[in-house]
Amino acid sequence: MTRAFNFSAGPAALPEPVLRQAQAEMLEWHGVGASVVEISHRSADFVEMAAQIEADLRTLIGIPDDYAVLFLGGGATTQMALQPLNFAAPGQAVDFVVSGHWSKIAIKQARPYVDVRVAADGESGGFRDLPPRAQWQLSADAAYVHITANETIHGVEYPDAPDVGQVPLFADFSSSIASRPIDVSRYGVIYAGAQKNLGPVGITVVIVRRDLLERAGQPRADIFTYASHAARDSMLNTPPTWNWYVLGLTVKWMLGEGGVEEFARRNAAKSRLLYTAIDGSGGFYRNEVAPVARSRMNIPFFLPSAELDGLFVAESKAAGLLALKGHKAIGGIRASLYNAVPLEAAQALVAFMDDFRRRHG
Ligand SMILES: *Cc1c(COP(=O)(O)O)cnc(C)c1O
């Protein structure tokens, strides 16, 4: 068996120790005589595990007590529709800052329920930079301001939480949660599909300031109600138990490795290596994102022609570097360097890039 270096954007690489533990416990978990995926989510063992996972995630990210943590199905995209239903009155204004593909999806999912206001839009600049904060047109009557903390396709990332005044800031952290320390208290809601940086697909983390759960929102079913999920410890209906378990193993692994401060160091080192290789390639490799807005997690880049892009993808795959093909929306190459991607992967990629340029440049 050879496990290649995996640069997939999501679902993405998991830490090998996590996969090994999941494998070892697949048939029988925790002395219960069955797999974790075969037992009731209401059993004492599962409930205890879920409570421990929440405690571990609170420690890892630094989540204050006045925030609830939900573990839900439906992915990040579903949260984009549930947030207007839970936190905005029908037709109320919501401000969106558009920094790439996922900001636009957030608008699309919210549009049936609220008055979408685009506070700033980076599309005319090809999403090569964050719209400057000074130019955002925020509305005092907005239910919340939505940003995408890291744009997984365009490779644009906020260096820190923008100041939006009194209106709560909601942020899609799907592709950058736990990649470095963040100040949770700057946000009203933080949400993330787990499949980039927290574990497997099929489970989504929503961190919500508890006072927001008291907002009436608009007519919706109980199953779409965050407060109901919070009141029932994310077990309003059958949760994705296996995914929750693997997420728990991944969070424990991150804590054991040194937590978000350590991953911040590693992620800075990996991304610096790759950007330096791109910028030092004499124009053979190109990433046009403004340096302050460059993502540490997802690094899109282009070769001089689409033919060379294709050749690069094919040759890198043959060399044991997986999933470097860029997203179809922008083409080119994309390397995702999430927490589970080791420094050696970035080093191998840079060595391959140098060799490829020598042969084809
Ligand atoms: C992957 C991703 C999503 C979509 O997540 P799903 O779980 O597929 O709904 C949303 N936002 C960002 C930033 C992403 O990277």
PDB file of N, CA, C and O and ligand atoms in Angstrom, residues 9-10 74-80 101-103 105 148-153 172-176 191-196 201-204 298 334 338, ligand 1:
ATOM      1  N   ALA A   9      -9.132  19.299  -2.557  1.00  0.00           N
ATOM      2  CA  ALA A   9      -9.791  20.465  -1.950  1.00  0.00           C
ATOM      3  C   ALA A   9     -10.923  20.055  -1.019  1.00  0.00           C
ATOM      4  O   ALA A   9     -11.370  20.844  -0.191  1.00  0.00           O
ATOM      5  N   GLY A  10     -11.440  18.841  -1.170  1.00  0.00           N
ATOM      6  CA  GLY A  10     -12.489  18.376  -0.271  1.00  0.00           C
ATOM      7  C   GLY A  10     -13.494  17.493  -0.994  1.00  0.00           C
ATOM      8  O   GLY A  10     -13.917  17.871  -2.076  1.00  0.00           O
ATOM      9  N   GLY A  74     -26.129  17.991   6.330  1.00  0.00           N
ATOM     10  CA  GLY A  74     -26.534  18.989   5.336  1.00  0.00           C
ATOM     11  C   GLY A  74     -25.428  19.812   4.730  1.00  0.00           C
ATOM     12  O   GLY A  74     -25.643  20.503   3.733  1.00  0.00           O
ATOM     13  N   GLY A  75     -24.239  19.775   5.328  1.00  0.00           N
ATOM     14  CA  GLY A  75     -23.129  20.508   4.743  1.00  0.00           C
ATOM     15  C   GLY A  75     -23.220  22.006   4.984  1.00  0.00           C
ATOM     16  O   GLY A  75     -24.217  22.516   5.517  1.00  0.00           O
ATOM     17  N   ALA A  76     -22.174  22.696   4.575  1.00  0.00           N
ATOM     18  CA  ALA A  76     -22.131  24.152   4.755  1.00  0.00           C
ATOM     19  C   ALA A  76     -23.229  24.832   3.939  1.00  0.00           C
ATOM     20  O   ALA A  76     -23.821  25.823   4.370  1.00  0.00           O
ATOM     21  N   THR A  77     -23.536  24.269   2.772  1.00  0.00           N
ATOM     22  CA  THR A  77     -24.506  24.913   1.885  1.00  0.00           C
ATOM     23  C   THR A  77     -25.889  25.011   2.543  1.00  0.00           C
ATOM     24  O   THR A  77     -26.590  26.016   2.397  1.00  0.00           O
ATOM     25  N   THR A  78     -26.269  23.970   3.272  1.00  0.00           N
ATOM     26  CA  THR A  78     -27.557  24.004   3.970  1.00  0.00           C
ATOM     27  C   THR A  78     -27.584  25.119   5.016  1.00  0.00           C
ATOM     28  O   THR A  78     -28.611  25.780   5.212  1.00  0.00           O
ATOM     29  N   GLN A  79     -26.448  25.343   5.676  1.00  0.00           N
ATOM     30  CA  GLN A  79     -26.415  26.412   6.698  1.00  0.00           C
ATOM     31  C   GLN A  79     -26.656  27.776   6.044  1.00  0.00           C
ATOM     32  O   GLN A  79     -27.218  28.680   6.669  1.00  0.00           O
ATOM     33  N   MET A  80     -26.226  27.925   4.805  1.00  0.00           N
ATOM     34  CA  MET A  80     -26.418  29.202   4.102  1.00  0.00           C
ATOM     35  C   MET A  80     -27.908  29.511   3.928  1.00  0.00           C
ATOM     36  O   MET A  80     -28.299  30.675   3.845  1.00  0.00           O
ATOM     37  N   HIS A 101     -16.307  32.394  -5.297  1.00  0.00           N
ATOM     38  CA  HIS A 101     -17.374  31.438  -5.606  1.00  0.00           C
ATOM     39  C   HIS A 101     -18.312  31.171  -4.429  1.00  0.00           C
ATOM     40  O   HIS A 101     -19.532  31.210  -4.569  1.00  0.00           O
ATOM     41  N   TRP A 102     -17.737  30.888  -3.246  1.00  0.00           N
ATOM     42  CA  TRP A 102     -18.595  30.454  -2.134  1.00  0.00           C
ATOM     43  C   TRP A 102     -19.422  31.586  -1.563  1.00  0.00           C
ATOM     44  O   TRP A 102     -20.524  31.361  -1.044  1.00  0.00           O
ATOM     45  N   SER A 103     -18.948  32.829  -1.666  1.00  0.00           N
ATOM     46  CA  SER A 103     -19.789  33.964  -1.254  1.00  0.00           C
ATOM     47  C   SER A 103     -21.030  34.026  -2.126  1.00  0.00           C
ATOM     48  O   SER A 103     -22.118  34.362  -1.657  1.00  0.00           O
ATOM     49  N   ILE A 105     -22.504  31.520  -3.647  1.00  0.00           N
ATOM     50  CA  ILE A 105     -23.409  30.420  -3.274  1.00  0.00           C
ATOM     51  C   ILE A 105     -24.203  30.803  -2.016  1.00  0.00           C
ATOM     52  O   ILE A 105     -25.399  30.512  -1.903  1.00  0.00           O
ATOM     53  N   THR A 148     -17.018  35.031   3.596  1.00  0.00           N
ATOM     54  CA  THR A 148     -16.406  33.718   3.403  1.00  0.00           C
ATOM     55  C   THR A 148     -14.948  33.855   3.841  1.00  0.00           C
ATOM     56  O   THR A 148     -14.155  34.525   3.170  1.00  0.00           O
ATOM     57  N   ALA A 149     -14.631  33.253   4.982  1.00  0.00           N
ATOM     58  CA  ALA A 149     -13.311  33.475   5.586  1.00  0.00           C
ATOM     59  C   ALA A 149     -12.182  33.037   4.666  1.00  0.00           C
ATOM     60  O   ALA A 149     -11.121  33.664   4.617  1.00  0.00           O
ATOM     61  N   ASN A 150     -12.419  31.962   3.927  1.00  0.00           N
ATOM     62  CA  ASN A 150     -11.421  31.469   2.972  1.00  0.00           C
ATOM     63  C   ASN A 150     -12.155  30.964   1.738  1.00  0.00           C
ATOM     64  O   ASN A 150     -13.026  30.091   1.854  1.00  0.00           O
ATOM     65  N   GLU A 151     -11.812  31.520   0.598  1.00  0.00           N
ATOM     66  CA  GLU A 151     -12.438  31.117  -0.666  1.00  0.00           C
ATOM     67  C   GLU A 151     -11.652  29.946  -1.251  1.00  0.00           C
ATOM     68  O   GLU A 151     -10.561  30.117  -1.813  1.00  0.00           O
ATOM     69  N   THR A 152     -12.248  28.779  -1.155  1.00  0.00           N
ATOM     70  CA  THR A 152     -11.590  27.522  -1.482  1.00  0.00           C
ATOM     71  C   THR A 152     -11.209  27.413  -2.961  1.00  0.00           C
ATOM     72  O   THR A 152     -10.233  26.750  -3.312  1.00  0.00           O
ATOM     73  N   ILE A 153     -11.983  28.064  -3.829  1.00  0.00           N
ATOM     74  CA  ILE A 153     -11.714  27.983  -5.272  1.00  0.00           C
ATOM     75  C   ILE A 153     -10.801  29.114  -5.731  1.00  0.00           C
ATOM     76  O   ILE A 153      -9.820  28.885  -6.446  1.00  0.00           O
ATOM     77  N   ASP A 172     -18.302  31.818   6.874  1.00  0.00           N
ATOM     78  CA  ASP A 172     -18.119  30.457   6.366  1.00  0.00           C
ATOM     79  C   ASP A 172     -16.638  30.115   6.480  1.00  0.00           C
ATOM     80  O   ASP A 172     -15.814  30.626   5.728  1.00  0.00           O
ATOM     81  N   PHE A 173     -16.327  29.265   7.446  1.00  0.00           N
ATOM     82  CA  PHE A 173     -14.937  28.849   7.694  1.00  0.00           C
ATOM     83  C   PHE A 173     -14.692  27.419   7.208  1.00  0.00           C
ATOM     84  O   PHE A 173     -13.814  26.733   7.737  1.00  0.00           O
ATOM     85  N   SER A 174     -15.478  26.969   6.228  1.00  0.00           N
ATOM     86  CA  SER A 174     -15.394  25.563   5.832  1.00  0.00           C
ATOM     87  C   SER A 174     -13.975  25.108   5.517  1.00  0.00           C
ATOM     88  O   SER A 174     -13.581  24.004   5.860  1.00  0.00           O
ATOM     89  N   SER A 175     -13.211  25.965   4.845  1.00  0.00           N
ATOM     90  CA  SER A 175     -11.894  25.512   4.385  1.00  0.00           C
ATOM     91  C   SER A 175     -10.744  26.105   5.185  1.00  0.00           C
ATOM     92  O   SER A 175      -9.588  25.971   4.787  1.00  0.00           O
ATOM     93  N   SER A 176     -11.039  26.727   6.326  1.00  0.00           N
ATOM     94  CA  SER A 176      -9.910  27.257   7.110  1.00  0.00           C
ATOM     95  C   SER A 176     -10.105  27.143   8.616  1.00  0.00           C
ATOM     96  O   SER A 176      -9.245  27.585   9.375  1.00  0.00           O
ATOM     97  N   TYR A 191     -19.368  28.780  10.732  1.00  0.00           N
ATOM     98  CA  TYR A 191     -19.818  27.438  10.325  1.00  0.00           C
ATOM     99  C   TYR A 191     -18.812  26.842   9.350  1.00  0.00           C
ATOM    100  O   TYR A 191     -18.065  27.551   8.663  1.00  0.00           O
ATOM    101  N   ALA A 192     -18.798  25.497   9.319  1.00  0.00           N
ATOM    102  CA  ALA A 192     -17.813  24.810   8.493  1.00  0.00           C
ATOM    103  C   ALA A 192     -18.259  23.382   8.217  1.00  0.00           C
ATOM    104  O   ALA A 192     -18.537  22.628   9.158  1.00  0.00           O
ATOM    105  N   GLY A 193     -18.335  23.014   6.953  1.00  0.00           N
ATOM    106  CA  GLY A 193     -18.414  21.601   6.606  1.00  0.00           C
ATOM    107  C   GLY A 193     -17.104  20.963   7.065  1.00  0.00           C
ATOM    108  O   GLY A 193     -16.042  21.564   6.953  1.00  0.00           O
ATOM    109  N   ALA A 194     -17.174  19.742   7.594  1.00  0.00           N
ATOM    110  CA  ALA A 194     -15.966  19.162   8.202  1.00  0.00           C
ATOM    111  C   ALA A 194     -14.942  18.669   7.192  1.00  0.00           C
ATOM    112  O   ALA A 194     -13.771  18.489   7.530  1.00  0.00           O
ATOM    113  N   GLN A 195     -15.361  18.466   5.948  1.00  0.00           N
ATOM    114  CA  GLN A 195     -14.546  17.675   5.009  1.00  0.00           C
ATOM    115  C   GLN A 195     -13.293  18.347   4.472  1.00  0.00           C
ATOM    116  O   GLN A 195     -12.583  17.756   3.668  1.00  0.00           O
ATOM    117  N   LYS A 196     -13.004  19.576   4.915  1.00  0.00           N
ATOM    118  CA  LYS A 196     -11.760  20.212   4.496  1.00  0.00           C
ATOM    119  C   LYS A 196     -10.709  20.094   5.602  1.00  0.00           C
ATOM    120  O   LYS A 196      -9.638  19.585   5.398  1.00  0.00           O
ATOM    121  N   VAL A 201     -16.541  14.183   5.349  1.00  0.00           N
ATOM    122  CA  VAL A 201     -17.768  14.822   4.868  1.00  0.00           C
ATOM    123  C   VAL A 201     -18.967  14.227   5.613  1.00  0.00           C
ATOM    124  O   VAL A 201     -18.878  13.142   6.189  1.00  0.00           O
ATOM    125  N   GLY A 202     -20.075  14.953   5.615  1.00  0.00           N
ATOM    126  CA  GLY A 202     -21.301  14.419   6.204  1.00  0.00           C
ATOM    127  C   GLY A 202     -21.635  15.031   7.545  1.00  0.00           C
ATOM    128  O   GLY A 202     -22.663  14.713   8.132  1.00  0.00           O
ATOM    129  N   ILE A 203     -20.768  15.894   8.040  1.00  0.00           N
ATOM    130  CA  ILE A 203     -21.081  16.573   9.297  1.00  0.00           C
ATOM    131  C   ILE A 203     -20.571  18.014   9.206  1.00  0.00           C
ATOM    132  O   ILE A 203     -19.535  18.272   8.585  1.00  0.00           O
ATOM    133  N   THR A 204     -21.327  18.910   9.805  1.00  0.00           N
ATOM    134  CA  THR A 204     -21.048  20.342   9.707  1.00  0.00           C
ATOM    135  C   THR A 204     -21.064  20.931  11.105  1.00  0.00           C
ATOM    136  O   THR A 204     -21.966  20.630  11.891  1.00  0.00           O
ATOM    137  N   ASN A 298      -5.702  27.020   0.244  1.00  0.00           N
ATOM    138  CA  ASN A 298      -5.964  26.616  -1.145  1.00  0.00           C
ATOM    139  C   ASN A 298      -5.188  27.552  -2.058  1.00  0.00           C
ATOM    140  O   ASN A 298      -5.414  28.765  -2.048  1.00  0.00           O
ATOM    141  N   ARG A 334      -4.666  23.580  -8.551  1.00  0.00           N
ATOM    142  CA  ARG A 334      -4.947  24.032  -7.183  1.00  0.00           C
ATOM    143  C   ARG A 334      -4.358  23.027  -6.212  1.00  0.00           C
ATOM    144  O   ARG A 334      -4.629  21.829  -6.307  1.00  0.00           O
ATOM    145  N   TYR A 338      -4.380  21.630   3.711  1.00  0.00           N
ATOM    146  CA  TYR A 338      -5.079  21.604   4.995  1.00  0.00           C
ATOM    147  C   TYR A 338      -4.187  21.013   6.092  1.00  0.00           C
ATOM    148  O   TYR A 338      -3.091  20.507   5.827  1.00  0.00           O
TER     149      TYR A 338
HETATM  150  C1  LIG B   1     -16.619  23.136   0.417  1.00  0.00           C
HETATM  151  C2  LIG B   1     -17.165  24.453   0.801  1.00  0.00           C
HETATM  152  C3  LIG B   1     -18.549  24.677   0.928  1.00  0.00           C
HETATM  153  C4  LIG B   1     -19.575  23.615   0.587  1.00  0.00           C
HETATM  154  O1  LIG B   1     -19.696  22.720   1.590  1.00  0.00           O
HETATM  155  P1  LIG B   1     -20.776  21.538   1.504  1.00  0.00           P
HETATM  156  O2  LIG B   1     -20.479  20.819   2.771  1.00  0.00           O
HETATM  157  O3  LIG B   1     -20.492  20.770   0.258  1.00  0.00           O
HETATM  158  O4  LIG B   1     -22.121  22.155   1.483  1.00  0.00           O
HETATM  159  C5  LIG B   1     -18.985  25.919   1.334  1.00  0.00           C
HETATM  160  N1  LIG B   1     -18.120  26.904   1.594  1.00  0.00           N
HETATM  161  C6  LIG B   1     -16.793  26.748   1.477  1.00  0.00           C
HETATM  162  C7  LIG B   1     -15.869  27.879   1.768  1.00  0.00           C
HETATM  163  C8  LIG B   1     -16.274  25.512   1.065  1.00  0.00           C
HETATM  164  O5  LIG B   1     -14.950  25.345   0.951  1.00  0.00           O
END
